[in-house]
Coordinates of N, CA, C and O in Angstrom, one line a residue:
X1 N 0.8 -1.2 0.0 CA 0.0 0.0 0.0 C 0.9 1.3 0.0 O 0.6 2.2 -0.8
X2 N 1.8 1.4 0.8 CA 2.8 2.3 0.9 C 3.4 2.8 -0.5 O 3.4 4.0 -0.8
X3 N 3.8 1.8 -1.2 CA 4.6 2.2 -2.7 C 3.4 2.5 -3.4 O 3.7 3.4 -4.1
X4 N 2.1 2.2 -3.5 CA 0.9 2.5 -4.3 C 0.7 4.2 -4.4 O 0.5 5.0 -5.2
X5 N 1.1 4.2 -3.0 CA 0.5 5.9 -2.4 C 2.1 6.6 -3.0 O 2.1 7.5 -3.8
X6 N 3.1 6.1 -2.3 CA 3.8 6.8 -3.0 C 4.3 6.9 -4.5 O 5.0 7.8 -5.1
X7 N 3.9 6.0 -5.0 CA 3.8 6.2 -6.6 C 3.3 7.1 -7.0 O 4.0 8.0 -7.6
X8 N 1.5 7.3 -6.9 CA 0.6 8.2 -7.3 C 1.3 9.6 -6.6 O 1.4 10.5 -7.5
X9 N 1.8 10.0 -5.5 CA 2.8 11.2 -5.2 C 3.6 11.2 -6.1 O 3.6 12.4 -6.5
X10 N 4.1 10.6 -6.6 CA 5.4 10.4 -7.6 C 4.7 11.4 -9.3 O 5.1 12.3 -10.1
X11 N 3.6 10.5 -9.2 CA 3.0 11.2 -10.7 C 2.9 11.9 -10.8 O 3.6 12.5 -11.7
X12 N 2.1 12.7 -10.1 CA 1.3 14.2 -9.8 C 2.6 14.9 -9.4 O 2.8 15.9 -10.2
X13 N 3.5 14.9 -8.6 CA 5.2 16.1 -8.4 C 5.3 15.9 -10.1 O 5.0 16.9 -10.7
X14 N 5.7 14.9 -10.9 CA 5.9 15.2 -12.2 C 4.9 15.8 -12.8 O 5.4 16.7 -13.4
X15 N 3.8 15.8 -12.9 CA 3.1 16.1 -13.8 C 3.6 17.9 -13.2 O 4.0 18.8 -13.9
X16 N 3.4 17.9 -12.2 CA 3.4 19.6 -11.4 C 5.2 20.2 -12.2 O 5.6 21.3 -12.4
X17 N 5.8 19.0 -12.2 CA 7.2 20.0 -12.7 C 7.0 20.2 -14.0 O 7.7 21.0 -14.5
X18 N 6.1 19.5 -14.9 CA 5.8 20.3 -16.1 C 5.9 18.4 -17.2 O 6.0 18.2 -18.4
X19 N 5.9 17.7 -16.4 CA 5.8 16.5 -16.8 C 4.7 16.0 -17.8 O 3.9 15.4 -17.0
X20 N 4.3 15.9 -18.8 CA 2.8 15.6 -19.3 C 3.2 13.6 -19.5 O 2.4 12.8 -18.8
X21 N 3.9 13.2 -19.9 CA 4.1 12.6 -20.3 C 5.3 11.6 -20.2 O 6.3 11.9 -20.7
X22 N 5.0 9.7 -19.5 CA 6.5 9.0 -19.3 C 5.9 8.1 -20.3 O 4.7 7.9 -20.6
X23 N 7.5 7.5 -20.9 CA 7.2 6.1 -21.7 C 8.3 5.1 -20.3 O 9.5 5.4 -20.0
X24 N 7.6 3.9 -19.8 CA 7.5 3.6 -18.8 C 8.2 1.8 -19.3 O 7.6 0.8 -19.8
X25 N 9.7 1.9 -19.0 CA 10.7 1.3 -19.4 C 10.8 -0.4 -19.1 O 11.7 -1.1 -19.5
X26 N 9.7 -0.9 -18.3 CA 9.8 -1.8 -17.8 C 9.6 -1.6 -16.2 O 10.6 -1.5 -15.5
X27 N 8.3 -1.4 -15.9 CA 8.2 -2.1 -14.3 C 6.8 -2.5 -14.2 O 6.2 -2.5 -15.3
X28 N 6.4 -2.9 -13.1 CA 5.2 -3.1 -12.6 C 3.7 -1.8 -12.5 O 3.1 -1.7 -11.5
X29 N 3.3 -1.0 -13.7 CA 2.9 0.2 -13.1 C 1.3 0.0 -13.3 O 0.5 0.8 -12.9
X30 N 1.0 -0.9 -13.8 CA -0.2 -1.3 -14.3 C -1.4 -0.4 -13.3 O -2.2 0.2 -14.0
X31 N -1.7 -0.4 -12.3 CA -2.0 0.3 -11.8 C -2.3 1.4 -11.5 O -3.4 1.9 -11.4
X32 N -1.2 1.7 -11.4 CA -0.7 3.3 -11.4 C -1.9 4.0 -12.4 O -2.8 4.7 -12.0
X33 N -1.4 3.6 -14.1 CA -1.6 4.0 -15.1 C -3.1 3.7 -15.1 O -3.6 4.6 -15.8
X34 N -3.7 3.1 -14.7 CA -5.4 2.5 -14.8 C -5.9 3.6 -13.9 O -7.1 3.8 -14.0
X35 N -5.0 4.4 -12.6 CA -5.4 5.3 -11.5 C -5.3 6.9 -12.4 O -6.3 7.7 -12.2
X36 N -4.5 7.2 -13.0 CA -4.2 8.0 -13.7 C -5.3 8.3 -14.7 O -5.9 9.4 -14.8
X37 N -5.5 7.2 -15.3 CA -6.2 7.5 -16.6 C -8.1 7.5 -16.4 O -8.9 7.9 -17.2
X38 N -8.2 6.9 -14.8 CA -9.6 7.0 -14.5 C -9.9 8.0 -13.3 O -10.8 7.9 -12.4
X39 N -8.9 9.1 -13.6 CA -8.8 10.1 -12.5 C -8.8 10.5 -11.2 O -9.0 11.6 -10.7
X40 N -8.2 9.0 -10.5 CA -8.5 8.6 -9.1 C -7.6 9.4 -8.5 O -7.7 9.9 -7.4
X41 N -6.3 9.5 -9.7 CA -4.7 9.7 -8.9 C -4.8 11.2 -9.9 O -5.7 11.4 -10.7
X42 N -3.6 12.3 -9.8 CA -3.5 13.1 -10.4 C -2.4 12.6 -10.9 O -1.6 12.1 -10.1
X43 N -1.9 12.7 -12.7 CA -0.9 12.6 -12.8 C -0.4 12.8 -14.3 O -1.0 13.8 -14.8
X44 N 0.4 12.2 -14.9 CA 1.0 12.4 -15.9 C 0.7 10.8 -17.1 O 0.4 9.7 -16.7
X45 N 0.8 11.2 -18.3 CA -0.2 10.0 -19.1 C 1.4 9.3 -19.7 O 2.3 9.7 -20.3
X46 N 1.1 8.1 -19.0 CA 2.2 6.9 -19.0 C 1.6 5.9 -20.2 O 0.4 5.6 -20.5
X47 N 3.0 5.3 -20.7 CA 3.1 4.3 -22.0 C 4.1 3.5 -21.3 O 5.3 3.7 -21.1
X48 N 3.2 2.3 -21.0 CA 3.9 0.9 -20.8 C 4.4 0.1 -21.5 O 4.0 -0.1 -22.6
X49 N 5.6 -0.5 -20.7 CA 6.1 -1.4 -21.5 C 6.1 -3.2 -21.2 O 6.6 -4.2 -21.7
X50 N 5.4 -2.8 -20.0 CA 5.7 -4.1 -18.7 C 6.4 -4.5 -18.8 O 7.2 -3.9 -19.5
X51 N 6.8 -5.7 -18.3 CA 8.1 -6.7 -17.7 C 9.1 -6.3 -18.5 O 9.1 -5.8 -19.6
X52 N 10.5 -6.5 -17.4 CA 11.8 -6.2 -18.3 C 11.5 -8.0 -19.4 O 10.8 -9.0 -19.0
X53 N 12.1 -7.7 -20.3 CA 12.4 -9.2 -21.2 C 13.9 -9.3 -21.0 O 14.8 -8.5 -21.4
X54 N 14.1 -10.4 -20.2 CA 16.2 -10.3 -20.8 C 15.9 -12.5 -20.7 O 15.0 -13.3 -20.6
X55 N 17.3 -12.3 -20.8 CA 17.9 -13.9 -20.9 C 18.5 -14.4 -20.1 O 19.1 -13.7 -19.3
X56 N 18.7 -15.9 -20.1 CA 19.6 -16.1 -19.0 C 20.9 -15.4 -18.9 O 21.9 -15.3 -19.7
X57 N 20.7 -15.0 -17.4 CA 22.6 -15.0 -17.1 C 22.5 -13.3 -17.7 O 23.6 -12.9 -17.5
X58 N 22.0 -12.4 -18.0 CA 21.8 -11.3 -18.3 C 21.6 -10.3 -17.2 O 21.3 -10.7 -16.1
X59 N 21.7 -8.9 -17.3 CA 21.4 -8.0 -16.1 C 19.9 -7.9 -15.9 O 19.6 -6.9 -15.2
X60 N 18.9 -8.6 -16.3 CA 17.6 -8.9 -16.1 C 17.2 -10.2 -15.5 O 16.2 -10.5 -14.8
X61 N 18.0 -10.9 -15.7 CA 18.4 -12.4 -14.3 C 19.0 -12.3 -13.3 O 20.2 -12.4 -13.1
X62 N 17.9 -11.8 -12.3 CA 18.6 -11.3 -11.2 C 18.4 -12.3 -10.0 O 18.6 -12.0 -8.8
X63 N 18.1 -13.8 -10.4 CA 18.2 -15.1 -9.4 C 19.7 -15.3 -9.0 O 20.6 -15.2 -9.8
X64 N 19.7 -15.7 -7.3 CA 21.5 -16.3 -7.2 C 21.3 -17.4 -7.6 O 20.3 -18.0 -7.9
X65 N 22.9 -17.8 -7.3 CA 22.7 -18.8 -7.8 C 22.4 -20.3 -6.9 O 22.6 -21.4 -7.3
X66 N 21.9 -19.8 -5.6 CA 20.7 -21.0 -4.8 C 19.7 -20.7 -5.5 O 19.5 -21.9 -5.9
X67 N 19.1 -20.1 -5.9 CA 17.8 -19.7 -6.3 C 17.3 -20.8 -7.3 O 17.9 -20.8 -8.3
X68 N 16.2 -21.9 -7.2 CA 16.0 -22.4 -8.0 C 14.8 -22.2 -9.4 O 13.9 -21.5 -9.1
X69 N 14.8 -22.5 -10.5 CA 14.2 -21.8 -11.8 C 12.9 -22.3 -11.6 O 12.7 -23.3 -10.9
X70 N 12.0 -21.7 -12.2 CA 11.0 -22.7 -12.2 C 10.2 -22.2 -13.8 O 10.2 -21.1 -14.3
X71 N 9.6 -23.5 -14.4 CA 9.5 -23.2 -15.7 C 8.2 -22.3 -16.1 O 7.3 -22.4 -15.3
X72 N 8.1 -21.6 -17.0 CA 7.1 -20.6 -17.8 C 7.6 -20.3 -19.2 O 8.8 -20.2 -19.5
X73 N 6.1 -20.3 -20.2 CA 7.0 -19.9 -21.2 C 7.8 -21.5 -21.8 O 8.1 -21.8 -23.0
X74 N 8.0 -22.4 -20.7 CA 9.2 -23.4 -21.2 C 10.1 -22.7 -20.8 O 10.9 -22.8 -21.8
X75 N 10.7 -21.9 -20.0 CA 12.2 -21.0 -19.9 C 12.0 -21.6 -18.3 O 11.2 -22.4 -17.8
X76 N 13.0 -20.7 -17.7 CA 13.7 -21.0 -16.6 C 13.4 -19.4 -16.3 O 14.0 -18.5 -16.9
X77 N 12.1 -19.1 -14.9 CA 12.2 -17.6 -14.5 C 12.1 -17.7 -13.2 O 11.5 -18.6 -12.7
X78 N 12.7 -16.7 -12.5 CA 12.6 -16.6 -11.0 C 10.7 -16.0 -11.1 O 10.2 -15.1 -11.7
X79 N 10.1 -17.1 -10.0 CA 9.1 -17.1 -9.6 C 8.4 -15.9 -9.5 O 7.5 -15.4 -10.3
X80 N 9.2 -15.0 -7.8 CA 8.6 -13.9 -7.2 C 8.7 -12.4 -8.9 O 7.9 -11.5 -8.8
X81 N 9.4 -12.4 -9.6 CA 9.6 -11.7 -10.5 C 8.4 -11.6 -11.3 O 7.8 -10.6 -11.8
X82 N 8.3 -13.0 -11.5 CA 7.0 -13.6 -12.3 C 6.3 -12.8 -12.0 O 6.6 -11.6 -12.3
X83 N 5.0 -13.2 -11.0 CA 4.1 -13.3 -10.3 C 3.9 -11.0 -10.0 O 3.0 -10.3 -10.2
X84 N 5.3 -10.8 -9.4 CA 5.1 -9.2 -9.6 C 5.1 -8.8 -10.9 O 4.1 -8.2 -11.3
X85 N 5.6 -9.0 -11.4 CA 5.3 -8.6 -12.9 C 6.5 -7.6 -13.3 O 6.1 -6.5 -13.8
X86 N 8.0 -7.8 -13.1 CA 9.0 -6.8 -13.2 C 9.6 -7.7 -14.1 O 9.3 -7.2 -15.1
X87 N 10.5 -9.0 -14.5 CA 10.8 -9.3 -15.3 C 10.5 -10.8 -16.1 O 9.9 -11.6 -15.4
X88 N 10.6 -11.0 -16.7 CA 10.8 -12.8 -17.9 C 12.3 -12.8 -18.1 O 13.0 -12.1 -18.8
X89 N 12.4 -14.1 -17.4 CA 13.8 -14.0 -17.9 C 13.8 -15.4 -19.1 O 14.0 -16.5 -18.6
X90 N 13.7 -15.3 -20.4 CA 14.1 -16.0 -21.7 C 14.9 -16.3 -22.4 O 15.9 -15.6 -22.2
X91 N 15.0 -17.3 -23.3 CA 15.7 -17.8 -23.9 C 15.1 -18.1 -25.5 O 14.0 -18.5 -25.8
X92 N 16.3 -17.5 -26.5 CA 15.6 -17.8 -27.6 C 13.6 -17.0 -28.1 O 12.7 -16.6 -27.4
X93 N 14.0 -17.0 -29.7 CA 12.7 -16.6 -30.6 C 11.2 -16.4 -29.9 O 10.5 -15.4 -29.6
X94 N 11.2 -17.9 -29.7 CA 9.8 -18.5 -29.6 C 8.9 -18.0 -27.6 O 7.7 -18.1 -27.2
X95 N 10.1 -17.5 -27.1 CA 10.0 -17.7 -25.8 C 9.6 -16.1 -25.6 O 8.7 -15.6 -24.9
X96 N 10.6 -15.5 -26.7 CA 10.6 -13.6 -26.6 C 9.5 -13.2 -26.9 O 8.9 -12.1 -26.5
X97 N 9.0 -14.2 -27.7 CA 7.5 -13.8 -28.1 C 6.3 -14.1 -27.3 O 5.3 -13.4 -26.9
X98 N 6.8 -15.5 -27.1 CA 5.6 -15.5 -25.9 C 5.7 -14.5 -24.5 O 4.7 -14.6 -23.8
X99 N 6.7 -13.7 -24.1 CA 6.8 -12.8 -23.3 C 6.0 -11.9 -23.5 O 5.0 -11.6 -22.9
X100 N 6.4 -11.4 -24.2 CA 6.4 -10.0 -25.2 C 4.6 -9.8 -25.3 O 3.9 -8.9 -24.8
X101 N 4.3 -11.0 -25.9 CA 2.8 -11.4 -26.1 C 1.7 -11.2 -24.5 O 0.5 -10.8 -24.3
X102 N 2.7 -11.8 -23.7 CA 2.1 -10.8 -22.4 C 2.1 -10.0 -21.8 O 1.3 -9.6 -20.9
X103 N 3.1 -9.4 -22.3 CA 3.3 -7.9 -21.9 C 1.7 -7.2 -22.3 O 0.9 -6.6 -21.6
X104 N 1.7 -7.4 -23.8 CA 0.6 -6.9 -24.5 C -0.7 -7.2 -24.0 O -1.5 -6.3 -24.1
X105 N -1.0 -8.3 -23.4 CA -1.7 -9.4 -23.2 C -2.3 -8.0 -21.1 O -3.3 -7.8 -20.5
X106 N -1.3 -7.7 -21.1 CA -1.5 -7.3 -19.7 C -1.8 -5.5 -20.3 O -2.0 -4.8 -19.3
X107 N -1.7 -4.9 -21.3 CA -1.7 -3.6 -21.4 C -0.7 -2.4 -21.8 O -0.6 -1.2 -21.7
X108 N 0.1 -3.6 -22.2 CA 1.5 -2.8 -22.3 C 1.3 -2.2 -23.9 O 0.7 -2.8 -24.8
X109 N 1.7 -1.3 -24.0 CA 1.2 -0.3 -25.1 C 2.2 -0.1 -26.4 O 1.9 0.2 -27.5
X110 N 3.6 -0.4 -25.8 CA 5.1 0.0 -26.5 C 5.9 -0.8 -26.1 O 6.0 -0.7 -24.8
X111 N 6.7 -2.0 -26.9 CA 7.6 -2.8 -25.9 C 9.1 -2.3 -27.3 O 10.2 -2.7 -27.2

């Protein structure tokens, strides 16, 4: 609840510094952006891109290496990542797509 509230703070200081507008690089904002756009929150008009996409072993595979994979996709992604919706970690064509395809799939606007 804390990060919710302070997010929507977050929008509205931007929009007030003269902000109209983020293209929203990969995080979790889905919310945010649905508060924004149904006038709940004051803020600035955000373009999602949801989840980071990276690959194994990449600066977007941020599992140690106890961490065990668990499959989606057919790939190998850290769970809690999953489930919040900050990254897919993939392998290969077929996998990028099916990511990708959820990103869209969840509202993501620009990947």
């Amino acid at each position: 609840m804390y990060s919710a509230i302070r997010a929507g703070k977050s929008a509205e200081r931007f929009l007030m510094m003269g902000f109209t507008t983020v293209g929203n690089m990969g995080w979790p904002v889905y919310g945010l952006k649905r508060a924004v756009d149904e006038g709940m929150v004051i803020g600035l008009r955000i373009y999602l891109s949801g989840a980071y996409i990276s690959q194994t072993s990449s600066q977007g595979d941020m599992r140690s290496t106890n961490q065990p994979s668990v499959a989606l996709f057919g790939s190998q992604m850290h769970l809690s990542d999953a489930v919040l919706g900050w990254s897919f970690v993939v392998d290969g064509v077929p996998e990028v797509l099916k990511a990708s395809r959820e990103n869209l799939r969840k509202s993501a606007i620009q990947l």
